[in-house]
Coordinates of C-alpha atoms and ligand atoms in Angstrom, one line a residue:
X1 CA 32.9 -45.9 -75.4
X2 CA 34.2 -42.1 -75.4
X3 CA 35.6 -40.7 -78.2
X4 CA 37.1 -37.4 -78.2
X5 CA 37.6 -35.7 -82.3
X6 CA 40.5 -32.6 -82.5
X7 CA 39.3 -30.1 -85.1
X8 CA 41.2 -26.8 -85.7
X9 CA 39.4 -23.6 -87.1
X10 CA 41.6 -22.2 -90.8
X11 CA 41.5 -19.5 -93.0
X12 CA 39.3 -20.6 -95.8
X13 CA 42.0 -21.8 -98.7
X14 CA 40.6 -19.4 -101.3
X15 CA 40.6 -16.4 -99.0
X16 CA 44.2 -16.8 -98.1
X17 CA 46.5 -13.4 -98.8
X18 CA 50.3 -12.7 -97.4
X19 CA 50.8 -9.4 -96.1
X20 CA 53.7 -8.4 -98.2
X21 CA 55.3 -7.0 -95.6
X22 CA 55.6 -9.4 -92.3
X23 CA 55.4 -11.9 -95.1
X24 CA 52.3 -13.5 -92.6
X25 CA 49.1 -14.6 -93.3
X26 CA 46.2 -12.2 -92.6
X27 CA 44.0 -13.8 -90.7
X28 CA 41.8 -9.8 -89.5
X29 CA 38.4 -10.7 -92.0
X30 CA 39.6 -13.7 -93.3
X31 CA 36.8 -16.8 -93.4
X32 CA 37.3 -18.8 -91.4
X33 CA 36.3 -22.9 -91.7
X34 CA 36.6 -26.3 -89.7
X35 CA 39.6 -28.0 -91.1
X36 CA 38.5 -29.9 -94.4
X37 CA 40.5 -33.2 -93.4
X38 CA 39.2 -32.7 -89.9
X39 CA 35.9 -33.4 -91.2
X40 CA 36.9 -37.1 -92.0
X41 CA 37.4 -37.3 -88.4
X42 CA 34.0 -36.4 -87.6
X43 CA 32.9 -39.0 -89.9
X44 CA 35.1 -42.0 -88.5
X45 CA 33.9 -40.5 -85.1
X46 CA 30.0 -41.1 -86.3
X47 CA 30.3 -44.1 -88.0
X48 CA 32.2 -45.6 -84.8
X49 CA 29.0 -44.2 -82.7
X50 CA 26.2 -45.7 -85.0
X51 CA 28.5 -49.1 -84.9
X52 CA 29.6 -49.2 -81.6
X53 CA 27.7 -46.8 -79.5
X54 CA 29.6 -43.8 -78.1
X55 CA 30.0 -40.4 -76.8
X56 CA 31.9 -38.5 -78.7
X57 CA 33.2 -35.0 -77.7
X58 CA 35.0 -32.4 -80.2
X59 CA 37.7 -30.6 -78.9
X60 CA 39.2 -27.3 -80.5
X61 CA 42.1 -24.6 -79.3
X62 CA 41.7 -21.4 -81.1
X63 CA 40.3 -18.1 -80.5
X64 CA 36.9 -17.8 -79.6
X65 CA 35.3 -17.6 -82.6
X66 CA 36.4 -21.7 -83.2
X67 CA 33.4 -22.0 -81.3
X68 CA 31.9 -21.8 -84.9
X69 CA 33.8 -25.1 -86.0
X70 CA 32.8 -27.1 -83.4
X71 CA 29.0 -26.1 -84.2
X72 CA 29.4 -27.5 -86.9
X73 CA 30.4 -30.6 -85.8
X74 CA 28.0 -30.9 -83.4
X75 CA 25.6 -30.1 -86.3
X76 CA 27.4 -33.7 -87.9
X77 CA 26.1 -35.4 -84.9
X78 CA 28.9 -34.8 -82.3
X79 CA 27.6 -35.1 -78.7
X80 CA 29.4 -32.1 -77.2
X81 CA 32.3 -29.7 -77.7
X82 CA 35.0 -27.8 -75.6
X83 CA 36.9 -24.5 -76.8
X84 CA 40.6 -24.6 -75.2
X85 CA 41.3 -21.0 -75.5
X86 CA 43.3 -18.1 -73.6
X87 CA 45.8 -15.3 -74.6
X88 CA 48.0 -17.5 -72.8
X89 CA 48.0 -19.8 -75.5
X90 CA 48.8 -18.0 -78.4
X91 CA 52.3 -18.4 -80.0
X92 CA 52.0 -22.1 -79.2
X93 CA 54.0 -24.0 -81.9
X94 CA 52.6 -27.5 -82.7
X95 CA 54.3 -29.2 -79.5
X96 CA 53.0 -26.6 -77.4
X97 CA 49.9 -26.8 -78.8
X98 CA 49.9 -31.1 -78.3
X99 CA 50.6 -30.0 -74.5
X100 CA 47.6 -27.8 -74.1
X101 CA 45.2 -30.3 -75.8
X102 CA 46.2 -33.3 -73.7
X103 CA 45.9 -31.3 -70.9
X104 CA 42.2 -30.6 -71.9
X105 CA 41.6 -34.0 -73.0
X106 CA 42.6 -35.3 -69.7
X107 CA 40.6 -32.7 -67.9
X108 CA 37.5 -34.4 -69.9
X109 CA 38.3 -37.7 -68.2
X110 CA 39.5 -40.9 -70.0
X111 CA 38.6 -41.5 -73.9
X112 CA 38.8 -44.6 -75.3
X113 CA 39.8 -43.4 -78.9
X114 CA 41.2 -39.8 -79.9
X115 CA 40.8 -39.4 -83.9
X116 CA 42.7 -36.8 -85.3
X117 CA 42.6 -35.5 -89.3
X118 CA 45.5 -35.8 -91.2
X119 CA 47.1 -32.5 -91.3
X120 CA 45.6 -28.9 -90.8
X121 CA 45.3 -27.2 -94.2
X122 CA 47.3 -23.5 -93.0
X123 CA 50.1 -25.4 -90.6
X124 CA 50.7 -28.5 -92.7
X125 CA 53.1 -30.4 -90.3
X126 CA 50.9 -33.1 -89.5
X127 CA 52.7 -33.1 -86.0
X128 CA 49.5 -32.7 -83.8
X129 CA 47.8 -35.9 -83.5
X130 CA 51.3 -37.6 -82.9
X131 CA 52.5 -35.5 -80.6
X132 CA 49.6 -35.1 -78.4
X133 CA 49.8 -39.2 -78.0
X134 CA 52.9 -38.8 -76.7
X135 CA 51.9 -36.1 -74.4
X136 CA 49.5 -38.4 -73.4
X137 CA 51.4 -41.5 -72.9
X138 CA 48.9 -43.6 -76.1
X139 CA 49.6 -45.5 -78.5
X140 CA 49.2 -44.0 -82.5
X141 CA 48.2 -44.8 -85.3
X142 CA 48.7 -42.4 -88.3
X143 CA 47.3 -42.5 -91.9
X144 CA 44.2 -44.7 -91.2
X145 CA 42.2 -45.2 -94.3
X146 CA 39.7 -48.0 -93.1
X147 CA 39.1 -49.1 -89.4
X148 CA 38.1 -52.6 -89.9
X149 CA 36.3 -53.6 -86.0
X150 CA 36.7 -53.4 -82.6
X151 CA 36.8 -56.2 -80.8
X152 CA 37.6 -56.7 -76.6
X153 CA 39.1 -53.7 -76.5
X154 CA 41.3 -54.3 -79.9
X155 CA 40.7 -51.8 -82.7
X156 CA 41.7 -53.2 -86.0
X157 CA 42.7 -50.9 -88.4
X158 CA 44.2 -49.9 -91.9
X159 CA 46.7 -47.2 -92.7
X160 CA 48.0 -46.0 -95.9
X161 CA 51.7 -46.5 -97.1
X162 CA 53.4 -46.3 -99.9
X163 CA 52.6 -48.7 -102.3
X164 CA 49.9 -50.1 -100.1
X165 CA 48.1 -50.6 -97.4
X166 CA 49.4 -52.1 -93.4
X167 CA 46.7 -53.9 -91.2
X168 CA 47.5 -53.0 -87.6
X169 CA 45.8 -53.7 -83.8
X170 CA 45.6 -51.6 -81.4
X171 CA 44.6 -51.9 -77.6
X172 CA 42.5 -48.9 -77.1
X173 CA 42.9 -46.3 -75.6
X174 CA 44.9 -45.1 -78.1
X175 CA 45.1 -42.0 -80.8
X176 CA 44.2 -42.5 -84.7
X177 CA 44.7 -39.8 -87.5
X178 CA 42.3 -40.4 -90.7
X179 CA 42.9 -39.4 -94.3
X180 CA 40.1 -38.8 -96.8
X181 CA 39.4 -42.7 -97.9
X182 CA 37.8 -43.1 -94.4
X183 CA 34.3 -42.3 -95.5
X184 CA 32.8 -39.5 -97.1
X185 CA 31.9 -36.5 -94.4
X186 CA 27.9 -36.3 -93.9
X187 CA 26.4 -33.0 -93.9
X188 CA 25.4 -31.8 -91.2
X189 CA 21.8 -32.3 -90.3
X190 CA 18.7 -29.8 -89.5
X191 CA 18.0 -31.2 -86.1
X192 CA 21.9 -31.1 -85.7
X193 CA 22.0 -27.5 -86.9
X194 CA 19.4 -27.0 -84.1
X195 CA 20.9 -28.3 -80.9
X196 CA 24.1 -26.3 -82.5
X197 CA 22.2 -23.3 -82.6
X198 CA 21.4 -23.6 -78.8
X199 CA 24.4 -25.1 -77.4
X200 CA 26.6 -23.5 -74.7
X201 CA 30.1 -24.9 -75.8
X202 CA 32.1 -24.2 -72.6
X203 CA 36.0 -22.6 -72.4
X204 CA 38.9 -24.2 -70.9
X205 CA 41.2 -21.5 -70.2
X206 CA 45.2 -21.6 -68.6
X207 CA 43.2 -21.3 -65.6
X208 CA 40.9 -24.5 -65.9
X209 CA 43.5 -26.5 -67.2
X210 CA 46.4 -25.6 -64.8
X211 CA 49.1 -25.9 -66.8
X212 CA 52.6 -25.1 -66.5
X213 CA 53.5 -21.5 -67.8
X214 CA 56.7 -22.6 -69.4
X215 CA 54.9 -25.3 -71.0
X216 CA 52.5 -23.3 -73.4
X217 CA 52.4 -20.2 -75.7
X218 CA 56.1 -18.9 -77.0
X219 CA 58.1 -19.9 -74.3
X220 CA 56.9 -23.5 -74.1
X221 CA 57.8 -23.7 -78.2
X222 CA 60.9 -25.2 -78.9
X223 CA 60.4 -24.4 -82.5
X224 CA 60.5 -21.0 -84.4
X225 CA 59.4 -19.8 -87.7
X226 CA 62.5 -18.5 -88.4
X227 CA 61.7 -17.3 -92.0
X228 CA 58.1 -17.3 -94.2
X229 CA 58.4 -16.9 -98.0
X230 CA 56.5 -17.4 -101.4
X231 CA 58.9 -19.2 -103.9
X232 CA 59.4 -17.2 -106.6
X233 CA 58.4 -19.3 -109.8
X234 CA 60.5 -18.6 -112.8
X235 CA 59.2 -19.3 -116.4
X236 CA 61.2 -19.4 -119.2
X237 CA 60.2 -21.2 -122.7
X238 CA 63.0 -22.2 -125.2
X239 CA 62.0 -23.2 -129.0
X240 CA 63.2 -26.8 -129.9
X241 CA 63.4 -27.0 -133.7
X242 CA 61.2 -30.1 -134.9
X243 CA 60.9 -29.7 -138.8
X244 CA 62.6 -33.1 -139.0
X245 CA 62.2 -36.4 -137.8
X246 CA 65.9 -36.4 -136.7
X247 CA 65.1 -32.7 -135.1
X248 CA 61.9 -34.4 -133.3
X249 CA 63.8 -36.9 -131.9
X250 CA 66.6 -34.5 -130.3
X251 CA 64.1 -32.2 -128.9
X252 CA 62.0 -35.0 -127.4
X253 CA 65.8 -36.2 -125.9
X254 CA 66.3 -33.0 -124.7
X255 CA 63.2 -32.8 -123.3
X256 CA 64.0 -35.9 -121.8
X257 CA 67.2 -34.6 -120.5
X258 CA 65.7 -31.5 -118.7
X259 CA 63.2 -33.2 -117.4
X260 CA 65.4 -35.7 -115.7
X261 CA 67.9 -33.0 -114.3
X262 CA 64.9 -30.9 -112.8
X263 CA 64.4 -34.9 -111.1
X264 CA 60.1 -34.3 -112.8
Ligands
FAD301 C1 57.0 -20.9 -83.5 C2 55.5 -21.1 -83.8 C3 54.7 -20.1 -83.4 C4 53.3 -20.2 -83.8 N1 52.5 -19.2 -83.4 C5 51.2 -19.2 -83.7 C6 50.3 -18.2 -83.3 O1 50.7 -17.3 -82.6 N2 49.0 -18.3 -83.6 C7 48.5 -19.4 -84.3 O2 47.3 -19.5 -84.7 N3 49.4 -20.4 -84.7 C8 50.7 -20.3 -84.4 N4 51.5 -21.3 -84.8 C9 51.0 -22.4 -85.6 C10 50.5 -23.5 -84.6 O3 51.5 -24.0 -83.9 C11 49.8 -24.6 -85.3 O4 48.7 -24.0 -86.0 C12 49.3 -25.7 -84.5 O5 50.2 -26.2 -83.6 C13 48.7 -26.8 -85.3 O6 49.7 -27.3 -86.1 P1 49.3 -27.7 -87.6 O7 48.5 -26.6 -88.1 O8 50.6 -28.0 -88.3 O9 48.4 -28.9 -87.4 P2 48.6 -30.4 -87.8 O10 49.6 -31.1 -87.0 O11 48.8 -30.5 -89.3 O12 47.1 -31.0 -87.5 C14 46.9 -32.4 -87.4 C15 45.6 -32.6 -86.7 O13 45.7 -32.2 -85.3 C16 44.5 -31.6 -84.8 N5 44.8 -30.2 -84.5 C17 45.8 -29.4 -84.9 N6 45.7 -28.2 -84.3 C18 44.6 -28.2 -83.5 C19 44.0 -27.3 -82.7 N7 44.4 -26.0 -82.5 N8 42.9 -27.7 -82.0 C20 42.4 -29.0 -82.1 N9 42.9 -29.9 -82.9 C21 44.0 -29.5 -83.6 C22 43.5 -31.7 -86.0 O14 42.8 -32.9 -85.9 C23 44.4 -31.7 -87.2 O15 43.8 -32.3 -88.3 C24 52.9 -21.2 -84.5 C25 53.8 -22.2 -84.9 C26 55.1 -22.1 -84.6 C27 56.0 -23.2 -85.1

């Protein structure tokens, strides 16, 4: 079986800071880490490997210095990694960004499964893994918290929902994105950290992948950021009299009452 993981590089959470101006994120001498929930598909990626047997390949599009993340997956136990990077590519919204990684997945050949992490910690739309199965024609599955067996080519599954839990099948190939309950990420290993160390991780650039110019970067985003902003938080604190039982019991009402109209 070949499984193919997509991590993405961010800023480290703690390290975050708005420029005050543009109102962006600096990113110049910012830390920079693999994706936390990505790591949860590293994990399913292993445990599917130690289960099943597989080669399993991590893929990343980002400026060269993701090279780092996928390191340290291949310091997990990942067999090999790709960087997808160019100039070309930057600007790329999240559909964009779907394009350019099917395009490199499907320059790596066919992959049974393609595990995704839930959401990227500094883009948040969750959009990636979805979208990149439709770029690539697959099934999805989105949310999976346990993956049950696979079986003749059927990968039993199940993903979180409100409330609960769905079973689901799916004929592979086909694209999964994990949440946290999958399995606690191992750390990485010293043998792992080793063949990291030494590891050529080869570039797929516009040029390798030969994709259509239109397609990727800016111009192939059909989405904009059309306005960044930090809500500003208001706090105000009112005294509720509460000498008297009668007084204790308004102010809890009105407590009540506020919390209901801010819908708490
Ligand atoms: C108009 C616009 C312009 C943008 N311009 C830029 C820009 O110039 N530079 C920039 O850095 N970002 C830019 N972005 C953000 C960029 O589109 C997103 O970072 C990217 O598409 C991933 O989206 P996300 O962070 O919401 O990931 P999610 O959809 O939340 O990620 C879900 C999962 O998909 C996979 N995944 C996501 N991104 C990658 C990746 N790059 N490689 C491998 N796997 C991945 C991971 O498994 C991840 O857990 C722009 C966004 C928009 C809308």
């Amino acid at each position: 079986m070949r499984i193919a993981v997509c991590i993405k590089q961010v800023p480290e959470t703690k390290s975050v800071k708005m420029d005050p101006e543009t109102r962006t994120v600096i990113r110049q001498g910012v830390q920079s880490i693999i994706n936390p929930l990505d790591l949860y598909a590293v994990e399913a990626a292993l445990e599917l490997k130690e289960r099943y047997g597989a080669q399993v390949t991590a893929v990343s599009m980002g400026p060269p210095q993701a090279v780092s993340a996928l390191k340290e997956a291949v310091a997990m136990g990942i067999d090999e990694a790709v960087l997808v990077s160019d100039r070309a590519f930057a600007g790329s919204d999240t559909w964009a960004t779907s394009h350019i990684l099917a395009g490199a997945l499907k320059k790596l050949g066919a992959f049974d499964l393609i595990l995704c992490g839930e959401r990227a910690t500094d883009g948040d739309t969750g959009q990636v893994g979805p979208e990149t199965a439709a770029a690539l024609d697959l099934p999805v599955i989105t949310y999976v918290n346990h993956i049950h067996e696979l079986r003749d080519g059927i990968l039993k599954v199940s993903r979180l929902v409100e409330g609960g839990t769905e079973k689901l099948s799916m004929r592979l190939p086909g694209v999964l994105t994990v949440v946290k309950e999958i399995g606690e990420p191992r750390l990485p290993t010293f043998r792992g950290k080793l063949k990291a160390k030494g590891l050529e991780i080869p570039t797929f650039t516009l040029e390798t992948l030969q994709l259509d110019k239109n397609r990727i970067g800016l111009k192939g985003s059909p989405t904009r950021v059309v306005k960044i902003f930090q809500p500003e938080i208001v706090r105000s604190c009112e005294m509720l009299p509460a000498e008297t039982e009668e007084q204790t019991v308004k102010a809890v009402d009105s407590m009540l009452a506020f919390l209901e109209d801010k819908a708490v």
